[in-house]
CSV table of C-alpha atoms and ligand atoms in Angstrom, one decimal:
chain,number,residue,atom,x,y,z
U,1,UNK,CA,49.5,210.5,236.6
U,2,UNK,CA,50.5,213.7,234.8
U,3,UNK,CA,53.1,216.1,236.2
U,4,UNK,CA,53.4,219.5,234.6
U,5,UNK,CA,56.7,221.2,234.2
U,6,UNK,CA,57.5,224.7,233.2
U,7,UNK,CA,60.7,226.6,232.4
U,8,UNK,CA,61.4,229.3,229.9
U,9,UNK,CA,64.8,230.3,228.4
U,10,UNK,CA,64.0,233.9,229.1
U,11,UNK,CA,64.2,233.2,232.9
U,12,UNK,CA,67.9,232.3,232.4
U,13,UNK,CA,68.4,235.8,230.8
U,14,UNK,CA,67.4,237.6,234.0
U,15,UNK,CA,70.3,240.0,234.5
U,16,UNK,CA,71.4,240.3,238.1
U,17,UNK,CA,74.5,242.3,237.2
U,18,UNK,CA,78.0,242.1,238.7
U,19,UNK,CA,77.3,243.0,242.3
U,20,UNK,CA,78.0,240.1,244.7
U,21,UNK,CA,75.0,241.0,246.9
U,22,UNK,CA,75.3,244.6,247.9
U,23,UNK,CA,76.3,246.9,245.0
U,24,UNK,CA,80.1,246.5,244.3
U,25,UNK,CA,82.0,249.4,246.0
U,26,UNK,CA,85.8,249.3,245.8
U,27,UNK,CA,85.9,252.0,248.4
U,28,UNK,CA,84.7,249.7,251.0
U,29,UNK,CA,86.3,246.5,249.6
U,30,UNK,CA,83.2,245.2,247.8
U,31,UNK,CA,84.6,243.7,244.5
U,32,UNK,CA,82.4,243.1,241.5
U,33,UNK,CA,82.0,239.5,240.5
U,34,UNK,CA,80.8,237.8,237.4
U,35,UNK,CA,77.8,236.2,239.2
U,36,UNK,CA,75.4,237.8,241.7
U,37,UNK,CA,74.6,235.3,244.3
U,38,UNK,CA,71.0,235.0,242.8
U,39,UNK,CA,72.3,234.6,239.2
U,40,UNK,CA,69.8,232.7,237.1
U,41,UNK,CA,72.4,230.1,236.1
U,42,UNK,CA,71.6,228.0,239.2
U,43,UNK,CA,68.0,227.6,237.9
U,44,UNK,CA,69.1,227.0,234.4
U,45,UNK,CA,71.4,224.2,235.6
U,46,UNK,CA,68.4,222.6,237.4
U,47,UNK,CA,66.4,222.8,234.1
U,48,UNK,CA,69.2,221.2,232.2
U,49,UNK,CA,69.5,218.4,234.7
U,50,UNK,CA,65.8,217.7,234.2
U,51,UNK,CA,66.4,217.5,230.4
U,52,UNK,CA,69.7,215.6,230.4
U,53,UNK,CA,68.5,213.0,232.9
U,54,UNK,CA,65.5,212.1,230.8
U,55,UNK,CA,63.1,213.2,233.5
U,56,UNK,CA,61.6,215.6,231.0
U,57,UNK,CA,60.2,212.6,229.1
U,58,UNK,CA,58.0,211.8,232.1
U,59,UNK,CA,56.6,215.4,232.4
U,60,UNK,CA,54.0,217.4,230.5
U,61,UNK,CA,55.8,220.5,229.4
U,62,UNK,CA,53.8,223.8,229.9
U,63,UNK,CA,54.6,227.2,228.4
U,64,UNK,CA,54.4,230.4,230.5
U,65,UNK,CA,52.7,233.5,229.4
U,66,UNK,CA,53.2,237.0,230.7
U,67,UNK,CA,51.0,237.9,233.7
U,68,UNK,CA,48.8,240.8,232.8
U,69,UNK,CA,48.7,244.1,234.8
U,70,UNK,CA,45.3,243.2,236.0
U,71,UNK,CA,46.7,239.9,237.4
U,72,UNK,CA,49.7,241.6,239.0
U,73,UNK,CA,47.4,244.2,240.6
U,74,UNK,CA,45.4,241.5,242.5
U,75,UNK,CA,48.6,241.1,244.7
U,76,UNK,CA,50.5,244.4,244.1
U,77,UNK,CA,50.0,248.1,244.3
U,78,UNK,CA,49.8,250.1,241.0
U,79,UNK,CA,52.8,252.2,242.3
U,80,UNK,CA,55.0,249.1,242.5
U,81,UNK,CA,54.0,247.7,239.1
U,82,UNK,CA,54.6,251.1,237.5
U,83,UNK,CA,58.0,251.6,239.1
U,84,UNK,CA,59.2,248.2,237.8
U,85,UNK,CA,57.9,249.1,234.4
U,86,UNK,CA,59.6,252.4,234.4
U,87,UNK,CA,63.0,251.1,235.7
U,88,UNK,CA,62.8,248.2,233.3
U,89,UNK,CA,62.9,250.7,230.4
U,90,UNK,CA,66.1,252.3,231.6
U,91,UNK,CA,69.2,251.2,229.6
U,92,UNK,CA,70.8,249.6,232.6
U,93,UNK,CA,67.6,248.4,234.3
U,94,UNK,CA,66.8,249.0,237.9
U,95,UNK,CA,66.3,247.4,241.3
U,96,UNK,CA,63.2,245.6,242.8
U,97,UNK,CA,63.3,247.8,245.8
U,98,UNK,CA,66.0,247.1,248.4
U,99,UNK,CA,69.2,247.8,246.5
U,100,UNK,CA,70.3,244.1,246.4
U,101,UNK,CA,67.7,242.9,243.8
U,102,UNK,CA,69.0,244.2,240.5
U,103,UNK,CA,67.3,243.5,237.1
U,104,UNK,CA,68.4,244.5,233.6
U,105,UNK,CA,66.6,246.3,230.8
U,106,UNK,CA,63.4,244.3,230.1
U,107,UNK,CA,63.4,242.9,233.6
U,108,UNK,CA,59.7,243.7,233.9
U,109,UNK,CA,58.9,241.3,231.0
U,110,UNK,CA,61.0,238.5,232.6
U,111,UNK,CA,59.3,239.1,236.0
U,112,UNK,CA,55.8,239.0,234.4
U,113,UNK,CA,56.8,235.8,232.6
U,114,UNK,CA,57.7,234.3,236.1
U,115,UNK,CA,54.4,235.3,237.6
U,116,UNK,CA,52.7,234.0,234.4
U,117,UNK,CA,54.6,230.7,234.8
U,118,UNK,CA,53.2,230.3,238.3
U,119,UNK,CA,49.7,231.1,236.9
U,120,UNK,CA,50.0,228.6,234.2
U,121,UNK,CA,51.0,225.7,236.5
U,122,UNK,CA,48.4,226.6,239.1
U,123,UNK,CA,45.7,227.0,236.4
U,124,UNK,CA,46.6,223.6,234.9
U,125,UNK,CA,46.4,221.9,238.3
U,126,UNK,CA,43.1,223.6,239.2
U,127,UNK,CA,41.6,222.7,235.8
U,128,UNK,CA,42.8,219.1,235.9
U,129,UNK,CA,45.0,219.4,232.8
U,130,UNK,CA,47.7,218.0,235.0
U,131,UNK,CA,47.6,216.2,238.4
U,132,UNK,CA,50.4,218.3,239.9
U,133,UNK,CA,53.2,220.5,238.5
U,134,UNK,CA,56.4,222.4,239.0
U,135,UNK,CA,57.0,226.0,237.8
U,136,UNK,CA,60.7,226.5,237.6
U,137,UNK,CA,60.5,230.3,237.4
U,138,UNK,CA,63.0,233.1,238.0
U,139,UNK,CA,63.1,235.6,239.6
U,140,UNK,CA,61.7,234.4,242.9
U,141,UNK,CA,58.7,235.9,244.6
U,142,UNK,CA,58.0,235.2,248.2
U,143,UNK,CA,59.7,238.2,249.8
U,144,UNK,CA,57.6,240.7,247.8
U,145,UNK,CA,54.7,242.2,249.6
U,146,UNK,CA,52.1,244.3,247.8
U,147,UNK,CA,54.1,247.5,247.6
U,148,UNK,CA,57.7,246.5,246.7
U,149,UNK,CA,60.1,243.9,245.6
U,150,UNK,CA,62.9,242.7,248.0
U,151,UNK,CA,65.3,239.9,248.6
U,152,UNK,CA,65.8,239.2,244.8
U,153,UNK,CA,62.0,239.0,244.3
U,154,UNK,CA,60.2,241.4,241.9
U,155,UNK,CA,56.6,240.2,241.9
U,156,UNK,CA,55.2,237.6,244.3
U,157,UNK,CA,54.6,234.9,241.6
U,158,UNK,CA,52.9,232.4,243.9
U,159,UNK,CA,50.6,235.1,245.4
U,160,UNK,CA,49.6,236.4,242.0
U,161,UNK,CA,48.7,232.8,240.9
U,162,UNK,CA,46.8,232.1,244.2
U,163,UNK,CA,44.8,235.4,243.9
U,164,UNK,CA,43.8,234.4,240.4
U,165,UNK,CA,42.9,230.9,241.5
U,166,UNK,CA,40.7,232.4,244.3
U,167,UNK,CA,39.1,235.3,242.4
U,168,UNK,CA,38.9,234.1,238.8
U,169,UNK,CA,38.8,230.3,239.0
U,170,UNK,CA,36.7,230.3,242.2
U,171,UNK,CA,38.9,227.9,244.2
U,172,UNK,CA,37.5,228.2,247.8
U,173,UNK,CA,40.6,227.6,249.9
U,174,UNK,CA,44.3,227.5,249.1
U,175,UNK,CA,47.2,226.6,251.3
U,176,UNK,CA,50.7,227.9,250.6
U,177,UNK,CA,53.5,225.8,252.0
U,178,UNK,CA,56.8,227.8,251.8
U,179,UNK,CA,59.9,225.8,252.6
U,180,UNK,CA,62.4,228.3,251.2
U,181,UNK,CA,64.9,228.7,254.0
U,182,UNK,CA,64.0,232.4,254.3
U,183,UNK,CA,60.8,233.7,255.8
U,184,UNK,CA,57.9,234.0,253.2
U,185,UNK,CA,57.2,237.5,254.5
U,186,UNK,CA,55.7,238.9,251.3
U,187,UNK,CA,53.1,236.0,251.0
U,188,UNK,CA,52.4,236.3,254.7
U,189,UNK,CA,51.6,240.0,254.3
U,190,UNK,CA,49.5,239.7,251.1
U,191,UNK,CA,47.2,237.1,252.8
U,192,UNK,CA,47.5,238.5,256.3
U,193,UNK,CA,43.8,239.1,256.9
U,194,UNK,CA,42.5,236.4,254.5
U,195,UNK,CA,41.1,233.2,256.1
U,196,UNK,CA,40.7,231.6,252.7
U,197,UNK,CA,44.5,231.3,252.2
U,198,UNK,CA,46.5,229.5,254.8
U,199,UNK,CA,50.1,230.6,254.6
U,200,UNK,CA,52.8,228.4,256.2
U,201,UNK,CA,56.4,229.3,256.2
U,202,UNK,CA,59.1,226.8,257.4
U,203,UNK,CA,62.3,228.7,257.6
U,204,UNK,CA,65.6,229.3,259.4
U,205,UNK,CA,64.9,231.4,262.4
U,206,UNK,CA,65.8,235.1,261.8
U,207,UNK,CA,67.8,234.5,258.6
U,208,UNK,CA,66.1,236.9,256.1
U,209,UNK,CA,64.4,239.3,256.4
U,210,UNK,CA,66.0,240.1,259.8
U,211,UNK,CA,63.7,239.9,262.7
U,212,UNK,CA,60.8,238.4,260.8
U,213,UNK,CA,59.0,235.1,260.8
U,214,UNK,CA,58.2,234.5,264.4
U,215,UNK,CA,55.5,232.1,265.6
U,216,UNK,CA,53.6,235.0,267.1
U,217,UNK,CA,52.8,236.3,263.6
U,218,UNK,CA,49.5,234.7,263.0
U,219,UNK,CA,47.4,237.0,260.8
U,220,UNK,CA,44.8,239.5,261.7
U,221,UNK,CA,41.0,240.0,261.8
U,222,UNK,CA,39.3,237.1,260.0
U,223,UNK,CA,42.7,235.9,258.9
U,224,UNK,CA,43.9,235.3,262.5
U,225,UNK,CA,45.2,231.8,262.8
U,226,UNK,CA,45.7,231.4,259.1
U,227,UNK,CA,49.4,232.3,259.0
U,228,UNK,CA,51.7,229.8,260.5
U,229,UNK,CA,55.5,230.3,260.9
U,230,UNK,CA,57.8,227.5,261.8
U,231,UNK,CA,61.2,229.1,262.6
U,232,UNK,CA,63.9,226.4,262.9
U,233,UNK,CA,67.3,226.7,264.4
U,234,UNK,CA,70.4,226.9,262.1
U,235,UNK,CA,71.9,223.5,261.5
U,236,UNK,CA,68.6,221.7,261.0
U,237,UNK,CA,69.0,218.7,258.6
U,238,UNK,CA,66.7,216.2,256.9
U,239,UNK,CA,65.5,214.8,260.3
U,240,UNK,CA,64.3,218.2,261.5
U,241,UNK,CA,62.8,219.2,258.2
U,242,UNK,CA,60.9,216.0,257.9
U,243,UNK,CA,59.7,216.2,261.5
U,244,UNK,CA,58.4,219.7,260.9
U,245,UNK,CA,56.7,218.6,257.8
U,246,UNK,CA,55.1,215.6,259.4
U,247,UNK,CA,54.2,217.2,262.7
U,248,UNK,CA,53.2,220.8,261.8
U,249,UNK,CA,52.6,221.2,258.0
U,250,UNK,CA,50.7,217.9,257.5
U,251,UNK,CA,48.4,218.4,260.5
U,252,UNK,CA,47.8,222.1,259.5
U,253,UNK,CA,46.8,221.0,256.0
U,254,UNK,CA,44.5,218.3,257.4
U,255,UNK,CA,42.9,220.9,259.7
U,256,UNK,CA,42.5,223.5,256.9
U,257,UNK,CA,41.3,221.1,254.2
U,258,UNK,CA,42.4,223.3,251.2
U,259,UNK,CA,41.2,222.7,247.7
U,260,UNK,CA,44.7,223.4,246.3
U,261,UNK,CA,48.2,223.3,247.8
U,262,UNK,CA,50.8,225.7,246.4
U,263,UNK,CA,54.4,225.0,247.5
U,264,UNK,CA,56.8,228.0,247.5
U,265,UNK,CA,59.7,225.7,246.8
U,266,UNK,CA,63.0,227.2,247.7
U,267,UNK,CA,66.1,225.0,247.5
U,268,UNK,CA,68.1,227.1,249.9
U,269,UNK,CA,67.7,224.9,253.0
U,270,UNK,CA,70.2,222.7,251.2
U,271,UNK,CA,73.5,221.8,252.8
U,272,UNK,CA,75.6,223.8,250.4
U,273,UNK,CA,73.7,227.0,250.3
U,274,UNK,CA,75.7,230.3,250.7
U,275,UNK,CA,72.8,232.3,252.1
U,276,UNK,CA,71.6,230.0,255.0
U,277,UNK,CA,72.9,227.4,257.4
U,278,UNK,CA,70.7,224.4,257.1
U,279,UNK,CA,71.6,220.9,256.2
U,280,UNK,CA,68.9,219.5,254.0
U,281,UNK,CA,69.8,217.0,251.2
U,282,UNK,CA,68.0,215.8,248.2
U,283,UNK,CA,66.6,213.0,250.4
U,284,UNK,CA,65.0,215.7,252.6
U,285,UNK,CA,63.4,217.4,249.7
U,286,UNK,CA,62.2,214.1,248.3
U,287,UNK,CA,60.6,213.3,251.7
U,288,UNK,CA,59.0,216.7,252.1
U,289,UNK,CA,57.5,216.6,248.6
U,290,UNK,CA,56.1,213.1,249.3
U,291,UNK,CA,54.6,214.1,252.6
U,292,UNK,CA,52.8,217.2,251.1
U,293,UNK,CA,51.7,215.1,248.1
U,294,UNK,CA,50.3,212.4,250.4
U,295,UNK,CA,48.3,214.8,252.5
U,296,UNK,CA,47.1,216.6,249.3
U,297,UNK,CA,45.8,213.3,248.0
U,298,UNK,CA,43.9,212.9,251.2
U,299,UNK,CA,42.4,216.4,251.3
U,300,UNK,CA,42.2,217.8,247.7
U,301,UNK,CA,42.8,215.1,245.1
U,302,UNK,CA,46.5,215.6,245.1
U,303,UNK,CA,46.3,219.1,243.6
U,304,UNK,CA,49.8,220.4,244.3
U,305,UNK,CA,51.5,223.2,242.3
U,306,UNK,CA,55.1,223.9,243.2
U,307,UNK,CA,56.6,227.3,242.4
U,308,UNK,CA,60.4,227.9,242.5
U,309,UNK,CA,61.7,230.4,245.0
U,310,UNK,CA,65.3,230.7,246.2
U,311,UNK,CA,68.4,228.4,246.1
U,312,UNK,CA,71.9,229.6,245.5
U,313,UNK,CA,74.3,226.7,245.3
U,314,UNK,CA,74.9,226.1,241.6
U,315,UNK,CA,76.4,222.7,242.6
U,316,UNK,CA,73.5,221.3,244.7
U,317,UNK,CA,70.3,223.2,243.9
U,318,UNK,CA,69.8,221.2,240.6
U,319,UNK,CA,69.8,217.8,242.5
U,320,UNK,CA,67.4,219.1,245.2
U,321,UNK,CA,64.9,220.5,242.7
U,322,UNK,CA,65.3,217.3,240.6
U,323,UNK,CA,64.3,215.2,243.6
U,324,UNK,CA,61.1,217.3,244.1
U,325,UNK,CA,60.1,217.0,240.5
U,326,UNK,CA,60.8,213.2,240.4
U,327,UNK,CA,58.7,212.7,243.5
U,328,UNK,CA,55.8,214.7,242.0
U,329,UNK,CA,56.0,212.5,238.9
U,330,UNK,CA,56.4,209.3,240.9
U,331,UNK,CA,59.5,208.1,239.2
U,332,UNK,CA,63.1,207.5,240.2
U,333,UNK,CA,65.6,207.6,237.4
U,334,UNK,CA,68.8,208.9,238.9
U,335,UNK,CA,70.7,208.9,242.2
U,336,UNK,CA,72.0,212.1,243.6
U,337,UNK,CA,75.7,211.9,242.9
U,338,UNK,CA,76.5,214.5,245.6
U,339,UNK,CA,74.6,212.7,248.3
U,340,UNK,CA,77.7,211.0,249.6
U,341,UNK,CA,79.1,214.5,250.3
U,342,UNK,CA,76.1,216.0,252.2
U,343,UNK,CA,74.3,212.9,253.5
U,344,UNK,CA,77.3,211.8,255.6
U,345,UNK,CA,77.5,215.1,257.4
U,346,UNK,CA,76.7,214.9,261.1
U,347,UNK,CA,73.5,216.6,262.0
U,348,UNK,CA,70.7,214.9,260.1
U,349,UNK,CA,69.0,213.3,263.1
U,350,UNK,CA,66.4,215.4,264.8
U,351,UNK,CA,67.9,217.3,267.8
U,352,UNK,CA,66.0,218.1,271.0
U,353,UNK,CA,66.1,221.9,270.3
U,354,UNK,CA,64.8,221.3,266.8
U,355,UNK,CA,62.0,219.1,268.1
U,356,UNK,CA,61.1,221.8,270.7
U,357,UNK,CA,60.8,224.5,267.9
U,358,UNK,CA,58.5,222.2,265.9
U,359,UNK,CA,56.4,221.2,268.9
U,360,UNK,CA,55.9,224.9,269.7
U,361,UNK,CA,54.8,225.6,266.2
U,362,UNK,CA,52.5,222.6,266.2
U,363,UNK,CA,50.5,224.2,269.0
U,364,UNK,CA,49.4,226.9,266.5
U,365,UNK,CA,47.6,224.2,264.4
U,366,UNK,CA,44.7,224.4,266.9
U,367,UNK,CA,44.0,227.9,265.6
U,368,UNK,CA,43.1,226.6,262.1
U,369,UNK,CA,39.6,225.5,261.6
S,1,9RB,C1,70.9,242.3,255.1
S,1,9RB,C2,70.5,242.4,253.8
S,1,9RB,C3,70.0,239.1,252.3
S,1,9RB,C4,69.1,239.3,251.3
S,1,9RB,C5,68.5,238.2,250.6
S,1,9RB,C6,68.7,236.9,251.1
S,1,9RB,C7,68.0,235.8,250.5
S,1,9RB,C8,66.9,235.8,249.8
S,1,9RB,C9,66.2,234.6,249.4
S,1,9RB,C10,69.5,236.7,252.1
S,1,9RB,C11,70.2,237.8,252.7
S,1,9RB,C12,70.5,243.7,253.4
S,1,9RB,C13,71.1,241.2,256.0
S,1,9RB,C14,70.1,244.2,252.1
S,1,9RB,O1,66.7,233.6,248.9
S,1,9RB,N1,64.9,234.4,249.6
S,1,9RB,O2,64.3,233.3,249.4
S,1,9RB,N2,70.6,240.1,253.0
S,1,9RB,N3,70.2,241.3,253.0
S,1,9RB,N4,70.9,244.4,254.5
S,1,9RB,N5,71.1,243.7,255.5
S,1,9RB,C15,71.5,244.1,256.8
S,2,ZN,ZN1,65.4,232.0,250.2
């Protein structure tokens, strides 16, 4: 069993500036702050936990490279790539596209290293250099459609890697399982009419982007049926997330029979996240990873590549990500020291309204074939 792991120090240098979320504006009471909510330190802390815990000794370390323009252009428009290049040369950098996704000078190179990190882990899984792997990249990618960045995402890292797997490595069918708490709208849109890529997004109902991620969004043309949204009510904990994974994601993967599973792995369903209201603990992340790994072993020789997305609690994200990576590697070295805080909260058992949301999404699995 070999589990690949990828992080690069340059990811930690991604400069999100001193806006809290919207650009600071004293005139309307928006104070600057030392950390943007999507500051890279949260991911750096996750990486350092992987090292300090000793988990790193059980992993095969991979090095990212920069995604080429040709690789970016399989998922993005030339206008988007050129705009990021241009703004990245400005002394103070620019914004990915929505005014809340700032990057500093040289942000283009960090974003191409993130897309290239996803490529490297996906390539290594496809080529059998590793059994499975985790690309701890920054910035995130899943909100970015072809023509713009948004929601802190510059390029859609997972989509760039999946396009390459399909078009260059010749992988027939890929499933993307996105458990970031926000809707994977960018990935959905990039593969909207593509029946060879099943996109599944498990997210908090109407969290971000607003009014996006409904079960009725199913893809178009030949791609109809190959996009599956699972919008969950706020307050969903480990029970609800595991029920959704077992009863919607796993049957969908069985029905689709992919040759590779890419997980868009956001840690922001966690119980301490500032940008969502779910209740997932490291136990939930461990369980979801195990369920996806088990079904991948059944359908595609265990080929799972996880690519980091969001997650904004510097306190808790490291332990949730750590639980995913430990599970991939099949080891358990350390208990989650914060579990007593979040595990004891009321709300982890599956509630009837959560079950109803999953059961409704489960009906869409019949459209995959
Ligand atoms: C709203 C706006 C946001 C933006 C991004 C996130 C999280 C992204 C992530 C959450 C809320 C703007 C609500 C701009 O982690 N993805 O995985 N809010 N953004 N305008 N308005 C009205
Ligand atoms: Zn998110």
